[in-house]
C-alpha positions as protocol buffer text, in pm:
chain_id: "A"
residue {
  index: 1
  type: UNK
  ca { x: 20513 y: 1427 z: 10098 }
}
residue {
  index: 2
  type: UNK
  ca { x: 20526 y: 1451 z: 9703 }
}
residue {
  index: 3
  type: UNK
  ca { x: 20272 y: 1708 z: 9736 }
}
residue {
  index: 4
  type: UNK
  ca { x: 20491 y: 1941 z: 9959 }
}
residue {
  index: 5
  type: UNK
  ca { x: 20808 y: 1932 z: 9745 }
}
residue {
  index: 6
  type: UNK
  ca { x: 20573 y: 2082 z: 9457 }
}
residue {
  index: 7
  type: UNK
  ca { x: 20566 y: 2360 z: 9611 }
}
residue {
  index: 8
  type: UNK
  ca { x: 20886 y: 2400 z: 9718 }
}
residue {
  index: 9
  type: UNK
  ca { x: 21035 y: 2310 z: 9399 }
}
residue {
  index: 10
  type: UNK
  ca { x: 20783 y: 2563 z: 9272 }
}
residue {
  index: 11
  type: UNK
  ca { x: 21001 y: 2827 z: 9526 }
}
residue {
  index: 12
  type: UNK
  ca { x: 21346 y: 2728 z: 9404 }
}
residue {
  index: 13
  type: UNK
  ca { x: 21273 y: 2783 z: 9092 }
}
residue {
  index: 14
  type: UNK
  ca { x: 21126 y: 3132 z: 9119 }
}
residue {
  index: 15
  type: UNK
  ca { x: 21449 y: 3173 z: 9358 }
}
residue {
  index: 16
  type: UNK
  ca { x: 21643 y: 3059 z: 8999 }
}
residue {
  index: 17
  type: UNK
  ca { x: 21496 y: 3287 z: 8802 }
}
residue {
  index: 18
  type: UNK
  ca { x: 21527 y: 3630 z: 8992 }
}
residue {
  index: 19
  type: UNK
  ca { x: 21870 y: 3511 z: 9100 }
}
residue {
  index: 20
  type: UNK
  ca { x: 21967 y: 3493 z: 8651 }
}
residue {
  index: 21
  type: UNK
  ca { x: 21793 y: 3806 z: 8618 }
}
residue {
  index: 22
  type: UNK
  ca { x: 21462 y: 3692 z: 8525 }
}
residue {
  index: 23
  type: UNK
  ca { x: 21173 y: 3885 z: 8612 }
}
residue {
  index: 24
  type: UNK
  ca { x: 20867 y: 3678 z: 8696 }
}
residue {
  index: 25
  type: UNK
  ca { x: 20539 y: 3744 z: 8563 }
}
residue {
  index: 26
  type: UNK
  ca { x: 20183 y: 3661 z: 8603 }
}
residue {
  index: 27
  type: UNK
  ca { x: 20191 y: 3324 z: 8527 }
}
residue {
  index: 28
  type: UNK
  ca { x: 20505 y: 3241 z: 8739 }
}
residue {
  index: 29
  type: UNK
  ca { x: 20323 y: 3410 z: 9007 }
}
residue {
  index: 30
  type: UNK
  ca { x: 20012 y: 3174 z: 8941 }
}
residue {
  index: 31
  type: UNK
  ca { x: 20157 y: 2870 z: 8890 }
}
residue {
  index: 32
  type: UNK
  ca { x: 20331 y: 2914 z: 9297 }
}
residue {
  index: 33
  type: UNK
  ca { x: 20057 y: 3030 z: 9432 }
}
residue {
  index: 34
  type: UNK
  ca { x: 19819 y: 2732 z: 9265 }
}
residue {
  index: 35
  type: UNK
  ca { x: 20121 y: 2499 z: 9354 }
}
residue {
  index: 36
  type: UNK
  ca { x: 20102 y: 2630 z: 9768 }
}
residue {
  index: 37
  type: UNK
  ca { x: 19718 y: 2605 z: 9751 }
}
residue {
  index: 38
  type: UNK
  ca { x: 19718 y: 2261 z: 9618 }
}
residue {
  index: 39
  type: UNK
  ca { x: 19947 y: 2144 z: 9867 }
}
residue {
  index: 40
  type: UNK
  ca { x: 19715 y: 2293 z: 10167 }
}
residue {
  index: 41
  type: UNK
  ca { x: 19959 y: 2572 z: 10233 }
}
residue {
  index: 42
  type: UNK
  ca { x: 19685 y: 2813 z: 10211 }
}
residue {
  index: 43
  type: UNK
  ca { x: 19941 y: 3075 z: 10384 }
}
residue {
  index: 44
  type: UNK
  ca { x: 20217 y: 3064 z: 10170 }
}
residue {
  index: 45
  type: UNK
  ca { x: 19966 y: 3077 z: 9873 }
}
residue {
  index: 46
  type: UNK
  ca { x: 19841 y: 3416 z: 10002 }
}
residue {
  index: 47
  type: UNK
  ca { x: 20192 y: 3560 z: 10117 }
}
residue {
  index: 48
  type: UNK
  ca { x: 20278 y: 3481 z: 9727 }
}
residue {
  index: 49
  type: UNK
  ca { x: 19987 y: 3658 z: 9573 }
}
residue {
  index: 50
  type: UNK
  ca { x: 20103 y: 3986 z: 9842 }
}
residue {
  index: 51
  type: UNK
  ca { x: 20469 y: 3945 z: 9696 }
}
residue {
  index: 52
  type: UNK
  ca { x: 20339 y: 3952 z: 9371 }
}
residue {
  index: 53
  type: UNK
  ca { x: 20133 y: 4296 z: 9421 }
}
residue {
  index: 54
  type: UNK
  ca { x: 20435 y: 4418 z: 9586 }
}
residue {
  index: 55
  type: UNK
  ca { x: 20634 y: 4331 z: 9265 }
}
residue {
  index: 56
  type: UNK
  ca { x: 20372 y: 4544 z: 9100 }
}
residue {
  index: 57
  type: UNK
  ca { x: 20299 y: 4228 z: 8888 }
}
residue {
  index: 58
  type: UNK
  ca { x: 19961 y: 4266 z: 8784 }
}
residue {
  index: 59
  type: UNK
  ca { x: 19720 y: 3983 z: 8853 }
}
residue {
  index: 60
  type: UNK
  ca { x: 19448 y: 3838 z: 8620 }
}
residue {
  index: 61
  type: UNK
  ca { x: 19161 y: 3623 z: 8665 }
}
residue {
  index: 62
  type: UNK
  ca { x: 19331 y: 3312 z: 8730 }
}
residue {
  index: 63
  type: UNK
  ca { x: 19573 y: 3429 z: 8994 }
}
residue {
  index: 64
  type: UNK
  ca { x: 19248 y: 3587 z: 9181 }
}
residue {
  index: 65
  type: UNK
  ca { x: 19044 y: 3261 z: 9160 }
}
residue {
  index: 66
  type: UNK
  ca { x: 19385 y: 3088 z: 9268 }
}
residue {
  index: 67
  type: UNK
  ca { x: 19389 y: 3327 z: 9578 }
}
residue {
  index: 68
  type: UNK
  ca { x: 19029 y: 3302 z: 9656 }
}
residue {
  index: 69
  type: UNK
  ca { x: 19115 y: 2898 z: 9671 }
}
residue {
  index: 70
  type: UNK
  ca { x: 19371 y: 2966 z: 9929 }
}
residue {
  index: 71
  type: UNK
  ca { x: 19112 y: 3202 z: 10115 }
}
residue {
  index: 72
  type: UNK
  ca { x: 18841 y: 2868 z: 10085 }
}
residue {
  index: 73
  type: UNK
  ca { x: 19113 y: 2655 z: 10209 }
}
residue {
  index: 74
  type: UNK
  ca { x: 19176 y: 2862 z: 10530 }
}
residue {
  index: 75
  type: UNK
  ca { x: 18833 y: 2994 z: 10576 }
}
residue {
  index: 76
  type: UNK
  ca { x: 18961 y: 3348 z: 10545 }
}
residue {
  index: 77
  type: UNK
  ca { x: 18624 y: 3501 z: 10408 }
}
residue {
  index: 78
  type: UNK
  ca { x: 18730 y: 3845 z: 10498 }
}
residue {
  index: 79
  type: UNK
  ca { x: 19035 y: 3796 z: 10290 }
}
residue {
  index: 80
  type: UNK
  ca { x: 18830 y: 3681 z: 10008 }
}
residue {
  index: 81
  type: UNK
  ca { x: 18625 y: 3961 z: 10014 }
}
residue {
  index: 82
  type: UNK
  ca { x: 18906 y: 4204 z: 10026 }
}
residue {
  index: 83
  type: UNK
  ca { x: 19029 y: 4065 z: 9705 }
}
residue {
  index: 84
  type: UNK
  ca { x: 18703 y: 3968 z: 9534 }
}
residue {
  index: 85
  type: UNK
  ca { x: 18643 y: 4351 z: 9550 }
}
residue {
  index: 86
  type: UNK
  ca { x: 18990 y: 4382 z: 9452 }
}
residue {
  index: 87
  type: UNK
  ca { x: 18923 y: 4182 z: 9155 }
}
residue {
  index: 88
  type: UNK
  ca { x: 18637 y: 4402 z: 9077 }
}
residue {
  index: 89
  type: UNK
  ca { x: 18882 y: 4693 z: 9029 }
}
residue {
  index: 90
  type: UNK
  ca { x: 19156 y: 4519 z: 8793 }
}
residue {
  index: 91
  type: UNK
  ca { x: 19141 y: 4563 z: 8461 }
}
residue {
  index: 92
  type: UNK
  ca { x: 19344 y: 4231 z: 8371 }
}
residue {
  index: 93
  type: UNK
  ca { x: 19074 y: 4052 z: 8599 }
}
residue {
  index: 94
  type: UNK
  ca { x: 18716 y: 3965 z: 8546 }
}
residue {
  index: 95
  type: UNK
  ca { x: 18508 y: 3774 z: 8793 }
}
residue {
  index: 96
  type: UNK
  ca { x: 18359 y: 3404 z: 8657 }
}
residue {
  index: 97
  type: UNK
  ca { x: 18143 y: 3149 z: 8778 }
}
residue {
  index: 98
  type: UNK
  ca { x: 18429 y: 3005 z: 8998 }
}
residue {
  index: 99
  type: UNK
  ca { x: 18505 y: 3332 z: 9151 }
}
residue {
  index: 100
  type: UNK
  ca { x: 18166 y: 3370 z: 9248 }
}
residue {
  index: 101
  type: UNK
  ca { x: 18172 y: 3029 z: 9389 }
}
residue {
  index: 102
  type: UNK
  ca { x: 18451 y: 3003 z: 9594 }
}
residue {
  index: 103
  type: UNK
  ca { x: 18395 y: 3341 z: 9781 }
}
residue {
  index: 104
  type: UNK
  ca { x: 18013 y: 3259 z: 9782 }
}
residue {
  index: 105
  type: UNK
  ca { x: 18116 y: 2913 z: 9972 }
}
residue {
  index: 106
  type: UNK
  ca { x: 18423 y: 3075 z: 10176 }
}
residue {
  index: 107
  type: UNK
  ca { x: 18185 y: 3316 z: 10291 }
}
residue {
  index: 108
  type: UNK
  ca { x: 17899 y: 3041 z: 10362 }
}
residue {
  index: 109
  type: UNK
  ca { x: 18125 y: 2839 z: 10574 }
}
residue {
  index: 110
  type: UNK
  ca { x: 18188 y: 3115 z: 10768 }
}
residue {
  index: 111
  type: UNK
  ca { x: 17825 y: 3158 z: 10890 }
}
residue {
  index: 112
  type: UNK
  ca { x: 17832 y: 3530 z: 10679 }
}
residue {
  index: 113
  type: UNK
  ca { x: 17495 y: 3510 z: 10474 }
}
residue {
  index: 114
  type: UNK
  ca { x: 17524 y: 3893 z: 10446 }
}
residue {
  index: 115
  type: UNK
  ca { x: 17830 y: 3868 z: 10235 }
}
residue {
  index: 116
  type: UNK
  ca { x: 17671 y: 3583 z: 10064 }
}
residue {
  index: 117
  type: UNK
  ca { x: 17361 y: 3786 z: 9974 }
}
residue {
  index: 118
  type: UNK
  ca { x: 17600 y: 4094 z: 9810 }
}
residue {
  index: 119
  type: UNK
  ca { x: 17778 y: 3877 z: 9597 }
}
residue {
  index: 120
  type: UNK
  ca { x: 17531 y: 3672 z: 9457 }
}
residue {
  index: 121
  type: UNK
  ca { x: 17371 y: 4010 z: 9369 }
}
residue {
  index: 122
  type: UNK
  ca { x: 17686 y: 4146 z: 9186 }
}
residue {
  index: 123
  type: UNK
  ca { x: 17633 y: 3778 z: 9005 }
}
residue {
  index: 124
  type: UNK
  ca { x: 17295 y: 3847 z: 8874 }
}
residue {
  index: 125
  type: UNK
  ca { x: 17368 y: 4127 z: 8775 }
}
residue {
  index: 126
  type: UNK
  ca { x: 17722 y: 4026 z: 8558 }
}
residue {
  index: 127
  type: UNK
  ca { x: 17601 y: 3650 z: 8447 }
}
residue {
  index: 128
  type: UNK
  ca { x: 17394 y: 3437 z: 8247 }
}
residue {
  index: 129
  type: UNK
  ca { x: 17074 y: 3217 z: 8322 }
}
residue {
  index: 130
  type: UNK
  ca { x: 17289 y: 2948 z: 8435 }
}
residue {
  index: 131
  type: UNK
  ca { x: 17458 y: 3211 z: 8689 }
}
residue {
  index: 132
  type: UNK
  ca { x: 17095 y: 3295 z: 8794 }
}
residue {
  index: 133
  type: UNK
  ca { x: 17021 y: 2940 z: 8907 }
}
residue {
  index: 134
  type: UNK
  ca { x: 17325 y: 2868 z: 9084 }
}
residue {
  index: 135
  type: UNK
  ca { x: 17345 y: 3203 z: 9251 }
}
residue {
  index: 136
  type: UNK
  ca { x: 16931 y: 3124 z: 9378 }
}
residue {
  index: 137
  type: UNK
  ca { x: 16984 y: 2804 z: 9481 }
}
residue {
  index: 138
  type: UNK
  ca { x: 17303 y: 2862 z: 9643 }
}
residue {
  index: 139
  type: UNK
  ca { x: 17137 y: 3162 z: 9830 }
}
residue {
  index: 140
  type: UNK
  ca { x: 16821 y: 2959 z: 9912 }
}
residue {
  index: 141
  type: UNK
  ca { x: 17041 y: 2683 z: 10118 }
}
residue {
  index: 142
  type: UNK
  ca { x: 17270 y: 2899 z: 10273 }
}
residue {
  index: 143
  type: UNK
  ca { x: 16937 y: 3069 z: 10448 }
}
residue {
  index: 144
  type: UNK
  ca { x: 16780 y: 2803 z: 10508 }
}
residue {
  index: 145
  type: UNK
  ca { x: 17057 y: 2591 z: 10695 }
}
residue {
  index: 146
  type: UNK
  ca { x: 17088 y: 2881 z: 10919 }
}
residue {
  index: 147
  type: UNK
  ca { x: 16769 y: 2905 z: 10989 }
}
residue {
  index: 148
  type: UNK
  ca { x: 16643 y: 3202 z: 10813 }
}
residue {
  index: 149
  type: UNK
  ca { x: 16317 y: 3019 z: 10651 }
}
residue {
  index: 150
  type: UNK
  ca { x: 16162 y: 3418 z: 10574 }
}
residue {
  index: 151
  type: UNK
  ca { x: 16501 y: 3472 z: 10399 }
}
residue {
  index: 152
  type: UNK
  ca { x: 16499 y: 3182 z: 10178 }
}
């Protein structure tokens, strides 16, 4: 019950603000859509992050990975896709090792090994050693849980 009047608080406020003439920015936009997410209002945590792009309000990396949480939360892989290549295109934003988690494990739980597969490639290509590990091992399960031993 606390949980839920986070977010809603979270609304008023923003409500408050536009209504004094404030204009909400990045952060504000973050900090609801984190505070829907955490509360397991994956929805609402997505229609924020649409109101925000319709505000023009541009996002960064941590209103992405907030996004893609919401899109893990409510197995919406296709979502996560749409804005992980979104993310790709933003200056402001710059995919991590989270990023490439949560849509690697949205995707996963989705039975989409494909999708899995491209991503983990962009990885490589963008990380580090320790990227390099995760993104086999990560890869290696995911084939071999469905079955796809030549895959793996």
């Amino acid at each position: 019950c606390a949980q839920s009047h986070r977010s809603a608080r979270a609304r008023e406020l923003l409500g408050e603000m536009q209504a004094e003439g404030i204009t909400p920015n990045t952060y504000t936009y973050t900090a609801l859509i984190t505070a829907y997410s955490k509360d397991g209002n994956w929805k609402e945590a997505l229609e924020v992050f649409e109101d925000m792009q319709r505000a023009n309000i541009p996002a960064n990396t941590v209103t992405f990975n907030a996004a893609l949480g919401a899109c893990e939360d409510g197995l919406q892989w296709e979502y996560a896709l749409e804005l992980y290549m979104q993310m790709r295109e933003t200056p402001e934003a710059t995919p991590d090792m989270l990023t490439y988690r949560v849509v690697v494990a949205t995707c996963k739980a989705a039975g989409h090994l494909d999708q899995v597969t491209d991503v983990l490639e962009d990885m490589l290509q963008a990380e580090t050693t320790a990227g390099t590990t995760v993104a086999y091992t990560t890869l290696m399960t995911a084939f071999l849980k469905a079955g796809r031993c030549q895959a793996a």
